[in-house]
Coordinates of C-alpha atoms in Angstrom, one line a residue:
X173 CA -15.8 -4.4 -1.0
X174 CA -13.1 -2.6 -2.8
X175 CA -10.3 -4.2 -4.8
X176 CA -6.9 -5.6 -3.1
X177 CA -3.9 -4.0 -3.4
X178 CA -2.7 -6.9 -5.7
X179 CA -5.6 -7.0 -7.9
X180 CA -4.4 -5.9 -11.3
X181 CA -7.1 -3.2 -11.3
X182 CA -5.0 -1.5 -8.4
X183 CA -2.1 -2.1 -9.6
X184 CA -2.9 -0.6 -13.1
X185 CA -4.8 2.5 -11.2
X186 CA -1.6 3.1 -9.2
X187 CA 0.5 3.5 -12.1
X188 CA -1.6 6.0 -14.0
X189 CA -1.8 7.6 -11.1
X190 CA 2.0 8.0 -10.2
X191 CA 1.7 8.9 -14.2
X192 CA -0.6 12.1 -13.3
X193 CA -3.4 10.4 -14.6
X194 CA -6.1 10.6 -12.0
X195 CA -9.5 10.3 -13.6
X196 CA -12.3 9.7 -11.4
X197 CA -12.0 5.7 -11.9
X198 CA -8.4 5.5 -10.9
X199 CA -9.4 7.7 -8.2
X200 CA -12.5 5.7 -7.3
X201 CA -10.2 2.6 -7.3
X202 CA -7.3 3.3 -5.6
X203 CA -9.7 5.1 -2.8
X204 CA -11.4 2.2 -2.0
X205 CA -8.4 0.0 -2.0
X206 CA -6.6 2.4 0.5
X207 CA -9.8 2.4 2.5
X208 CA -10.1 -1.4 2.6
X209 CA -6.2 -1.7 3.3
X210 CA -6.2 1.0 6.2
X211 CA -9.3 -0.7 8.1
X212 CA -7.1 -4.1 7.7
X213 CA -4.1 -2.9 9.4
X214 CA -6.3 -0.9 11.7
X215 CA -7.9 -4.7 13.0
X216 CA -4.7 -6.6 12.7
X217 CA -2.2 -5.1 14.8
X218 CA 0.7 -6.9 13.8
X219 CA -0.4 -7.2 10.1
X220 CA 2.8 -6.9 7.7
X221 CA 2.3 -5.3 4.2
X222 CA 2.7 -7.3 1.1
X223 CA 4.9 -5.7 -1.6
X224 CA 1.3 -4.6 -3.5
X225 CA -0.1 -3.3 0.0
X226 CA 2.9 -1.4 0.6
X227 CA 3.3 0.5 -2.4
X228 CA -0.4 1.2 -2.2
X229 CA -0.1 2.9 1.2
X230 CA 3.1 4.2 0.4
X231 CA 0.9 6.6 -2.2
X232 CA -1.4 7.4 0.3
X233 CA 1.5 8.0 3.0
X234 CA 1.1 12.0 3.6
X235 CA -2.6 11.1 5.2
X236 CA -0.7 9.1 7.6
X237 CA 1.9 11.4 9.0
X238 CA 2.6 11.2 12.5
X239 CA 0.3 8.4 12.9
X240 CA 1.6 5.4 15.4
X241 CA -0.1 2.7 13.7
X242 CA 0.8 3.6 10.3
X243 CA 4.5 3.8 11.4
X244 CA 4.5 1.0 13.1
X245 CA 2.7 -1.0 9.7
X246 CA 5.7 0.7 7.7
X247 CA 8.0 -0.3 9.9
X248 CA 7.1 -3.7 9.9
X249 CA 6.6 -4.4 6.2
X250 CA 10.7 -3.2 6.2
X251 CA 11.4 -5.6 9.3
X252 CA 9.9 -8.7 6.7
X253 CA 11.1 -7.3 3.3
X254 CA 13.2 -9.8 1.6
X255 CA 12.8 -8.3 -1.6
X256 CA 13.3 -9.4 -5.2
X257 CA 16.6 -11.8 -5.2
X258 CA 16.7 -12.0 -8.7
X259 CA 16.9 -7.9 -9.1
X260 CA 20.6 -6.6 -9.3
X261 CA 21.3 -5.0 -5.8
X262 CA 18.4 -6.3 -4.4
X263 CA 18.2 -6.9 -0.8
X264 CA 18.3 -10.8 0.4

């Protein structure tokens, strides 16, 4: 079983990689995250998308185009997102 999209290992892979920095261990990590997080939504049909999850998939979005379930997981993590009242500008 793969890392979650909240573990620090992911979260740490995903920012090298939005860095350009995709060694094989980012790749390894952030592929088996994305694989673990896909097969969740996949089962769950109304699963909603942490903050983690969602910038996760949002990497990963391309593989997804035009993919009903996939729109309809985005769609739902922006029909719960509160996000971060204590950012300036930040939805509440």
């Amino acid at each position: 079983m793969a890392d979650s999209a909240s573990s620090p290992k992911v979260r740490q892979a995903l920012e090298r990689a939005r860095d350009g920095h995709t060694d094989k261990t980012t790749s390894d990590t952030l592929e088996g995250a994305i694989t673990d997080l896909w097969n969740k939504i996949k089962a769950q049909e109304d699963y909603v998308l942490n903050r983690d999850e969602f910038a996760l998939f949002n990497y990963f979005i391309y593989r997804y185009t035009g993919n009903a379930i996939a729109q309809r997981a985005v769609a739902r993590f922006w029909d719960h997102y509160r996000g971060d009242p204590n950012a300036a500008g930040g939805k509440t």
